[in-house]
Coordinates of C-alpha atoms and ligand atoms in Angstrom, one line a residue:
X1 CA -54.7 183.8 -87.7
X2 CA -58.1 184.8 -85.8
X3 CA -58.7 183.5 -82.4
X4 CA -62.1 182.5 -81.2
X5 CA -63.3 182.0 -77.5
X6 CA -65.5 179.3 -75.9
X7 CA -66.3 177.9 -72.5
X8 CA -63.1 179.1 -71.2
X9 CA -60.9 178.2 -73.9
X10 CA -59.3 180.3 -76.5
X11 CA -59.6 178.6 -80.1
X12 CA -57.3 179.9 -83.4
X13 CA -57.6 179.5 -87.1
X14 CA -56.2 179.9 -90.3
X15 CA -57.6 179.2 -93.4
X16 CA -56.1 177.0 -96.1
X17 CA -55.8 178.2 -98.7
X18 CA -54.2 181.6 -97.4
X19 CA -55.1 184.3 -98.3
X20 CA -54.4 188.1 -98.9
X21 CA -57.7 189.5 -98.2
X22 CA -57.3 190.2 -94.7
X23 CA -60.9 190.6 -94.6
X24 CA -61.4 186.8 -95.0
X25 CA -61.9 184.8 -91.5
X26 CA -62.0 180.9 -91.6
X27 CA -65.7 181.0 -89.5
X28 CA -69.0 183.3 -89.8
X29 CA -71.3 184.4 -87.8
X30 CA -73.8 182.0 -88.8
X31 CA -70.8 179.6 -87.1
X32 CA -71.1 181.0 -83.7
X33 CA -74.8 180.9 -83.8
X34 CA -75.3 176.8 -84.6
X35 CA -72.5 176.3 -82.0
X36 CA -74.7 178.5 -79.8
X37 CA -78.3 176.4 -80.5
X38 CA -76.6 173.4 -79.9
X39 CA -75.5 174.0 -76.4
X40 CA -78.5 176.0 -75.3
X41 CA -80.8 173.0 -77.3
X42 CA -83.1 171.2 -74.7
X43 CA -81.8 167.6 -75.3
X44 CA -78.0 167.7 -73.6
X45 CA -75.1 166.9 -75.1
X46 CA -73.3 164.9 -73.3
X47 CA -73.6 161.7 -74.4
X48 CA -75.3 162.8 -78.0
X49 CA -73.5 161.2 -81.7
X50 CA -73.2 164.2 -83.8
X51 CA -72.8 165.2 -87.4
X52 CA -71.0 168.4 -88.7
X53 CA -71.5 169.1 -92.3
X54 CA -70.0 171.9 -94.6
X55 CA -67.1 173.1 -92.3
X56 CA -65.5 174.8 -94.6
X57 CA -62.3 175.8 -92.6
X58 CA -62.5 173.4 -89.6
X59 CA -64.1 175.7 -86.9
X60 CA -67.0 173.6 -86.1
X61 CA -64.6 170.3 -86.2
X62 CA -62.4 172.2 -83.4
X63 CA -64.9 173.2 -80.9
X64 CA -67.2 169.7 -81.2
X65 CA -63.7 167.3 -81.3
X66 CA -64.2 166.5 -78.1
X67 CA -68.1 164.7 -79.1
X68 CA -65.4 163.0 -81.4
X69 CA -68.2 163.4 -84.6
X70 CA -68.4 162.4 -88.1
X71 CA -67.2 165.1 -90.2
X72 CA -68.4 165.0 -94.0
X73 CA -66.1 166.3 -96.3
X74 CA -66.6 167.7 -99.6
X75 CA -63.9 169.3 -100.6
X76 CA -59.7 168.1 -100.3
X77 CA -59.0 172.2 -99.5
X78 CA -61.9 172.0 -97.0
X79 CA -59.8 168.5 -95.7
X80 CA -56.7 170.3 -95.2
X81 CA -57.7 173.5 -93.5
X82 CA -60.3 171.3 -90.9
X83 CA -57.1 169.6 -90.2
X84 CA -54.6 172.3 -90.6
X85 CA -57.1 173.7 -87.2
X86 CA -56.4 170.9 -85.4
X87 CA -53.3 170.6 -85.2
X88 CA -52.9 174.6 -84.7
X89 CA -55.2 174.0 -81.7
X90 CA -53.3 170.8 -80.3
X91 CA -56.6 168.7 -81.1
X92 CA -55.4 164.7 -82.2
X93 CA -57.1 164.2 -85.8
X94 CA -58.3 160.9 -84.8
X95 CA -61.1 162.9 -83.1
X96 CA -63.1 163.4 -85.9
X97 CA -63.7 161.0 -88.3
X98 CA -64.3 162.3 -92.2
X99 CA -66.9 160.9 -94.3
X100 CA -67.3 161.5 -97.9
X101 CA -71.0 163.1 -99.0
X102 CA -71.9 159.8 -101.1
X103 CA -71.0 157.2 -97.7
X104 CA -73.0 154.9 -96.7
X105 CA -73.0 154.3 -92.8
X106 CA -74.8 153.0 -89.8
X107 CA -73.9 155.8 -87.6
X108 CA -77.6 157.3 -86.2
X109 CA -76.9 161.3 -85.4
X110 CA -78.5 163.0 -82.4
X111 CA -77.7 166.8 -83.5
X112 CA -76.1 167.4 -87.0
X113 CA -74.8 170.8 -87.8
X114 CA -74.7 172.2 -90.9
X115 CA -73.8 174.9 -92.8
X116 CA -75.9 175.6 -95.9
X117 CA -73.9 176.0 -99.1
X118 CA -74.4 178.1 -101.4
X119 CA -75.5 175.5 -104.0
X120 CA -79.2 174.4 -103.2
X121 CA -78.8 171.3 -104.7
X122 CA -75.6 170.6 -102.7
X123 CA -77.6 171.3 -99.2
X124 CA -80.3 168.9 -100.8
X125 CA -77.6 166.2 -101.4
X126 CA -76.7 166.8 -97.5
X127 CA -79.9 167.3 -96.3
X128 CA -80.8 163.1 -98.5
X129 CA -77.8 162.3 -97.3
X130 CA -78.3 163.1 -93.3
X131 CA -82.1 162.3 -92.9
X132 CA -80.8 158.6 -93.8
X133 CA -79.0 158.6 -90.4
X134 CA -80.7 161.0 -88.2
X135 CA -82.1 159.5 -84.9
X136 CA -86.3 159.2 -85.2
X137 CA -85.7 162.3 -82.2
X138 CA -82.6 164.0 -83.9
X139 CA -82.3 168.1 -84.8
X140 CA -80.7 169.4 -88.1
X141 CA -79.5 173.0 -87.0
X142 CA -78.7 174.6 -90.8
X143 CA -77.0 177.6 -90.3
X144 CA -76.9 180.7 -92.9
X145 CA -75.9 184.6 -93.7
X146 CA -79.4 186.2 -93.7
X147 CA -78.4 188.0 -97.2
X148 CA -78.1 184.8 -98.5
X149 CA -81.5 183.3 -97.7
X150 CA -83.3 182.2 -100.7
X151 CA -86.9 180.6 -100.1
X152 CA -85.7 177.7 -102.0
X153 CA -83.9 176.5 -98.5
X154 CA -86.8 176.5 -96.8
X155 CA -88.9 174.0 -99.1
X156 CA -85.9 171.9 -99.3
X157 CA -85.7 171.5 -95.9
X158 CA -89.7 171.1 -95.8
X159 CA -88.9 168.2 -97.8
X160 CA -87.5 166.0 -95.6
X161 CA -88.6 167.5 -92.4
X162 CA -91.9 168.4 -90.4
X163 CA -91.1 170.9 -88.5
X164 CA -88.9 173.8 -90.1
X165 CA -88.3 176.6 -87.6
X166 CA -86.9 179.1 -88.3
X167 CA -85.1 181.3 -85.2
X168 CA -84.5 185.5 -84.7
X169 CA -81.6 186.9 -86.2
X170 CA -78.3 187.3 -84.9
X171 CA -75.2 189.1 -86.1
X172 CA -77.0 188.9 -89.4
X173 CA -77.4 185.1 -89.3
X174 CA -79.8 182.6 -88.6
X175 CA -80.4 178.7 -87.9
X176 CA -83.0 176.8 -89.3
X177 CA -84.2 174.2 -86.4
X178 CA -85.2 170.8 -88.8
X179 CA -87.1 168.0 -87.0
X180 CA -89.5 165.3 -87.1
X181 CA -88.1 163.4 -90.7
X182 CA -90.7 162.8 -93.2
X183 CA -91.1 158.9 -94.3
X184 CA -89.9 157.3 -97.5
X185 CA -87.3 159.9 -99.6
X186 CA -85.6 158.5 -101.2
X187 CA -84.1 159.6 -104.5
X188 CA -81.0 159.4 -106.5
X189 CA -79.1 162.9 -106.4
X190 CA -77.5 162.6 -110.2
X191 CA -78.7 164.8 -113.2
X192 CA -78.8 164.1 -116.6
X193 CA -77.7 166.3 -119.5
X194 CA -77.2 166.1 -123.4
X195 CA -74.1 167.4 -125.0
X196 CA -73.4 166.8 -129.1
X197 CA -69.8 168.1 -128.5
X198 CA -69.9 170.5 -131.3
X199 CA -72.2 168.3 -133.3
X200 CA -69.1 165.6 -133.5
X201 CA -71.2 163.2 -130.8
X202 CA -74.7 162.9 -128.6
X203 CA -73.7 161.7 -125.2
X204 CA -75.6 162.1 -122.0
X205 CA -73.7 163.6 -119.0
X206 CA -74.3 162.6 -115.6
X207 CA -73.4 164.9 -112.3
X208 CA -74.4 164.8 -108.8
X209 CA -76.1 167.4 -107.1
X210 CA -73.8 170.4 -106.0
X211 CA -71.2 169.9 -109.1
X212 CA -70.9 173.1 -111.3
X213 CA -73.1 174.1 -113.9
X214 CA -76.3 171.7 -113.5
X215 CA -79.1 172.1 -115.9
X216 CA -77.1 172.8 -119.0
X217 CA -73.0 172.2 -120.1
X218 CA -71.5 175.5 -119.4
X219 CA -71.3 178.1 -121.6
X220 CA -67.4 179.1 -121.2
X221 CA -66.6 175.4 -121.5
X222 CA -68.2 174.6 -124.8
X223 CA -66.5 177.2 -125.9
X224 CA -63.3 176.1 -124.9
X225 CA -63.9 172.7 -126.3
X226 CA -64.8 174.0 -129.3
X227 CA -61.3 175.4 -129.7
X228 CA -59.5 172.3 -128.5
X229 CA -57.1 170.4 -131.1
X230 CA -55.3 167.8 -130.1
X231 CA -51.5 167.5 -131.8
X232 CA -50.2 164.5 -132.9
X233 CA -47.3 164.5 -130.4
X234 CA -49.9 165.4 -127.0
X235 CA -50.3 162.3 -125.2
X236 CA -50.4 163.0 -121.7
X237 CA -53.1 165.2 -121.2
X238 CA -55.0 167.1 -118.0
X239 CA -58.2 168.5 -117.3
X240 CA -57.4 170.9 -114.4
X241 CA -60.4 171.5 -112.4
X242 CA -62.9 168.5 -114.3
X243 CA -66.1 169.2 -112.5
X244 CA -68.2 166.4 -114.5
X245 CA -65.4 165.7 -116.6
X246 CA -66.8 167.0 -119.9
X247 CA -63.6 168.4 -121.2
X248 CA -62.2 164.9 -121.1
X249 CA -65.0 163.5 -122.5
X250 CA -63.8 166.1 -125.4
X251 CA -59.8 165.5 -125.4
X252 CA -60.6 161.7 -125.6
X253 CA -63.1 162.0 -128.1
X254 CA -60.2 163.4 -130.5
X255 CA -57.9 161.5 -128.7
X256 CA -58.7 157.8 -127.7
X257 CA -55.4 156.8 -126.6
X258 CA -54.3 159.4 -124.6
X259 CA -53.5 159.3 -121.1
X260 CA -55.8 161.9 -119.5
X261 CA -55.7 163.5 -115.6
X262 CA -58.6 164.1 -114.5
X263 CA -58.6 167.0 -111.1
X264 CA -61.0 168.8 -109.0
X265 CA -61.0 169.9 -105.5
X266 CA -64.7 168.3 -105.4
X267 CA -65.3 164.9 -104.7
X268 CA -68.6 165.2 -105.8
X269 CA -66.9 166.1 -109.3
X270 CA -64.6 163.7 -109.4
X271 CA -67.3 160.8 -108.5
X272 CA -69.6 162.6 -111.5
X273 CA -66.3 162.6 -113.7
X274 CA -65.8 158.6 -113.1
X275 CA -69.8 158.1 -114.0
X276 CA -69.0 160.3 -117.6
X277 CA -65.6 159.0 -118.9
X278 CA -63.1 155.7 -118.7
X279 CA -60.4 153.9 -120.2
X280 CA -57.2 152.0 -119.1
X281 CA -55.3 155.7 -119.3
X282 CA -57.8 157.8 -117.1
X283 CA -56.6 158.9 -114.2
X284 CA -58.9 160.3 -111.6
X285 CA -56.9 162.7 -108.8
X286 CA -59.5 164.3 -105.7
X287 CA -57.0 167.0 -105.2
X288 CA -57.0 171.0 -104.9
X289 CA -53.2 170.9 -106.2
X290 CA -51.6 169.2 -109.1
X291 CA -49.0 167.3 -106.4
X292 CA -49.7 163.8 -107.8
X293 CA -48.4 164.8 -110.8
X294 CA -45.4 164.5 -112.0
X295 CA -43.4 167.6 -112.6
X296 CA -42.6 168.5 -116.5
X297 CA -44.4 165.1 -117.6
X298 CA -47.8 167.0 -119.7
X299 CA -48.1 167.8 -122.9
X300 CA -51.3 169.5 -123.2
X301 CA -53.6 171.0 -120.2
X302 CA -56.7 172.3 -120.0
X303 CA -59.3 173.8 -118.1
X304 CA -62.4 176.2 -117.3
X305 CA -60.3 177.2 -113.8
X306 CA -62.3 177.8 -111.1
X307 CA -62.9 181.6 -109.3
X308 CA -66.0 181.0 -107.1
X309 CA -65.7 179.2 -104.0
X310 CA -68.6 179.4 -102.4
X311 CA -69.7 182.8 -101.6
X312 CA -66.4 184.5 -102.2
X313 CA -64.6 185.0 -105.8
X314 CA -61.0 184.9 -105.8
X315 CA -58.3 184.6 -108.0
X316 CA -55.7 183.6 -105.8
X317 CA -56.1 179.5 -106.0
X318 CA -56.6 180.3 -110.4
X319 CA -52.8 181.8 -109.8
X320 CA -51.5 179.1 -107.9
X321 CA -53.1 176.4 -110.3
X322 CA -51.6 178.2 -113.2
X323 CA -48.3 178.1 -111.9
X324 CA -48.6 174.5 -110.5
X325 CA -49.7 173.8 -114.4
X326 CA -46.4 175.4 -115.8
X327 CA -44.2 173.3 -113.3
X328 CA -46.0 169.5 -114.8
X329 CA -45.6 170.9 -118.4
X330 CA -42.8 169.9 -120.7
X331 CA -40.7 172.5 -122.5
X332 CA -42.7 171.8 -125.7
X333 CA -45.8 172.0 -123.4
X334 CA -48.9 173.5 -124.3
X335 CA -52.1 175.2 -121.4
X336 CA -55.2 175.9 -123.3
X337 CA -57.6 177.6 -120.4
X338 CA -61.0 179.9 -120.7
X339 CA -62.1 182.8 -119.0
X340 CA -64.8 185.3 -118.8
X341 CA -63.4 188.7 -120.6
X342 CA -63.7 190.6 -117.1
X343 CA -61.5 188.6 -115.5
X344 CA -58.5 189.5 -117.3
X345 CA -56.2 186.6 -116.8
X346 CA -53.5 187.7 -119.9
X347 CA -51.8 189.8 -117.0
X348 CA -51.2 187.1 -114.5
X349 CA -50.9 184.6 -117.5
X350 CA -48.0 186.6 -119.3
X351 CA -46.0 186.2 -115.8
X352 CA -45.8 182.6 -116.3
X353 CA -46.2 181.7 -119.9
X354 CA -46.3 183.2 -123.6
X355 CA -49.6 183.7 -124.3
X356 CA -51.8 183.5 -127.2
X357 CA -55.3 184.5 -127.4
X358 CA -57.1 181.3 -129.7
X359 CA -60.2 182.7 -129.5
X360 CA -62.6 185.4 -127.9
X361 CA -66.3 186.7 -128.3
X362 CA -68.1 189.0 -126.4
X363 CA -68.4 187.0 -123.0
X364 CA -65.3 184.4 -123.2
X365 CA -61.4 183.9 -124.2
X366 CA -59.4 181.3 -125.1
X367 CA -55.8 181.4 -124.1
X368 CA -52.6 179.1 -125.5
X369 CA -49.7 178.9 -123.2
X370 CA -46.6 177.4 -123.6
X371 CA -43.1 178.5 -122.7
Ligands
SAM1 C1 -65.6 176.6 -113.7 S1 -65.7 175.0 -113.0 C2 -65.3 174.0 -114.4 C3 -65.8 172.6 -114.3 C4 -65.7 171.7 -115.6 N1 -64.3 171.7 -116.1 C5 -66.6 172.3 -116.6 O1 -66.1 173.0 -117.5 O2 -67.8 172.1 -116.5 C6 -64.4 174.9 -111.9 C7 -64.1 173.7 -111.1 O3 -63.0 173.9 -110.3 C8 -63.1 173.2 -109.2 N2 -62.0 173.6 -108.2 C9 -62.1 174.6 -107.3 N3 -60.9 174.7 -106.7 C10 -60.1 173.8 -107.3 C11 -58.7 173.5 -107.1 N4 -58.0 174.1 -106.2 N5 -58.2 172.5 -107.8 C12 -59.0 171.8 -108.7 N6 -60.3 172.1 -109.0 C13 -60.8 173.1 -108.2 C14 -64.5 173.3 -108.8 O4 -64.9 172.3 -107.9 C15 -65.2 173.2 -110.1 O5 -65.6 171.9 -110.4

């Protein structure tokens, strides 16, 4: 736990999920400075609606609870550590109300802070999302780690606004100042791709902006859905981690009738995944654990698991998921997951499970678990 002091009072956080790497705090710098620009900003605060977008661990929820703002959530991890803070610092969790990136609403924000993700596309699905409900005289402050700058932000954010300022450097971070909204944006955040699925069937793919892999179907995953067959007996079937859902769109394609969970952390994955495959037996769970599922009830999962998160790689969650996986599997079970060859998962794999390597080239493998 770090603690963090503001106007008198002492603040603490934790992150969820833990972690190891004691190096690893739940704000940035690039934090401290939008919490800075919008107290020193011209306009005051006291009466002023605000926004707080991409608060990863809660800090900016904490310290602006008592504006009682709209919070928009991305991620279910991202929901549990913003309210894992609150509690820690005694703040009631009806003072912030979460949104979802794809809500509609009335609300008109004064100030919205943001923190710009690492995704471009994602801070252009927040950046739509919050001109839509920005007061004609609101501020956007978009905070960032210098290193990470790419010019791409900046003609994003001259995009939807006039004036783009950009201010000095601080502890290696900086704020964009966004004002003045340009007219008439709008645009529907989804793109479209073309998968054959092994030549076996053309269908287009939909995702929104800031899901995984955009332009083309990841290479790891065809891969792994080219080594995917289905048994007779596998009838309950997840795809761990979905993202757009594409490795369902696979499992039902050899399997019609099978009961398939679908889970991401993302919501914005799991609302691509409900645009890309259906049935009666699709299940769709917005959830960074596998706790709506029952344990030993699976036949067959599989997944491309996650190590990015944001900025940061990390195995840690992969672990986790893989035991969470063994505990829903039944004894005759089978976990069919790809990796990149660096990553080196037969270790932590072997721990939980008897492990077969299915396939392998120079970049990916494809592991077979069971018990
Ligand atoms: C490598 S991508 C794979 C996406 C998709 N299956 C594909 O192959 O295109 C990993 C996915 O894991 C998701 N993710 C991250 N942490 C997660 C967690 N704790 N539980 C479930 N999904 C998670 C990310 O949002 C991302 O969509």
């Amino acid at each position: 736990m770090d603690t963090f002091n503001f106007q008198g009072q002492t603040y603490s956080f934790s992150r969820y999920p833990k972690t190891t790497n004691r190096s690893l705090r739940a704000w940035s710098a690039a934090d401290e400075y939008l919490i800075s620009h919008l107290y020193e900003d011209a306009q005051p605060l006291s009466d002023a609606t605000i926004g707080i977008v991409n608060d990863r661990f809660g800090f900016l929820s904490c310290i602006l609870s008592r504006f009682e703002p709209d919070v928009i959530i991305e991620r279910k991890s991202q929901e549990r550590s913003i309210l894992q803070n609150l509690d820690l610092n005694h703040i009631n969790s009806g003072k912030v109300h979460f949104m979802h990136p794809l809500d509609q609403t009335a609300q008109r924000y004064d100030k919205v802070v943001l923190n710009i993700p690492k995704s471009t596309d994602l801070f252009e699905l927040y950046l739509h999302r919050i001109h839509s409900n920005l007061a004609e005289e609101g501020t956007v402050f978009c905070g960032f780690m210098t290193k990470y700058f790419t010019p791409q932000i900046l003609s994003i954010a001259e995009t939807y606004f006039e004036e783009v300022d950009q201010s000095l450097a601080r502890k290696k971070s900086r704020v964009l100042v966004l004002k003045g909204k340009k007219k008439s944006l709008y645009k529907t955040l989804v793109h479209h791709l073309e998968y054959d699925f092994g030549g076996k069937a053309e269908k287009e793919i939909q995702q929104n902006y800031g899901v995984f892999s955009a332009d083309h179907i990841d290479y790891a995953t065809q891969f792994l859905i080219d080594q995917i067959q289905i048994r007779e007996s596998e009838n309950r079937i997840l795809d761990m981690a979905c993202g757009n859902g594409v490795v369902a769109m696979a499992v039902q394609l050899q399997k019609p009738e099978a009961e398939i969970f679908l889970t991401d952390d993302s919501y914005l994955a799991i609302e691509s995944a409900r645009l890309n495959i259906d049935g009666a037996g699709v299940h769709y769970l917005w959830n960074d654990r596998l706790d709506d599922i029952p344990k030993k009830s699976l036949d067959l999962a599989v997944s491309n698991p996650p190590f990015h998160f944001g900025y940061e790689t990390n195995i840690e969650v992969t672990i986790r998921l893989f035991n969470e996986v063994a505990e829903r599997l039944k004894e005759t079970g089978r976990f069919i997951c790809v990796a990149n060859q660096h990553l080196n998962y037969k270790n932590h794999l072997e721990k939980i499970f008897k492990v077969k390597v299915l396939a392998q080239n120079d970049k990916f493998i494809v592991y077979e678990c069971g018990f």
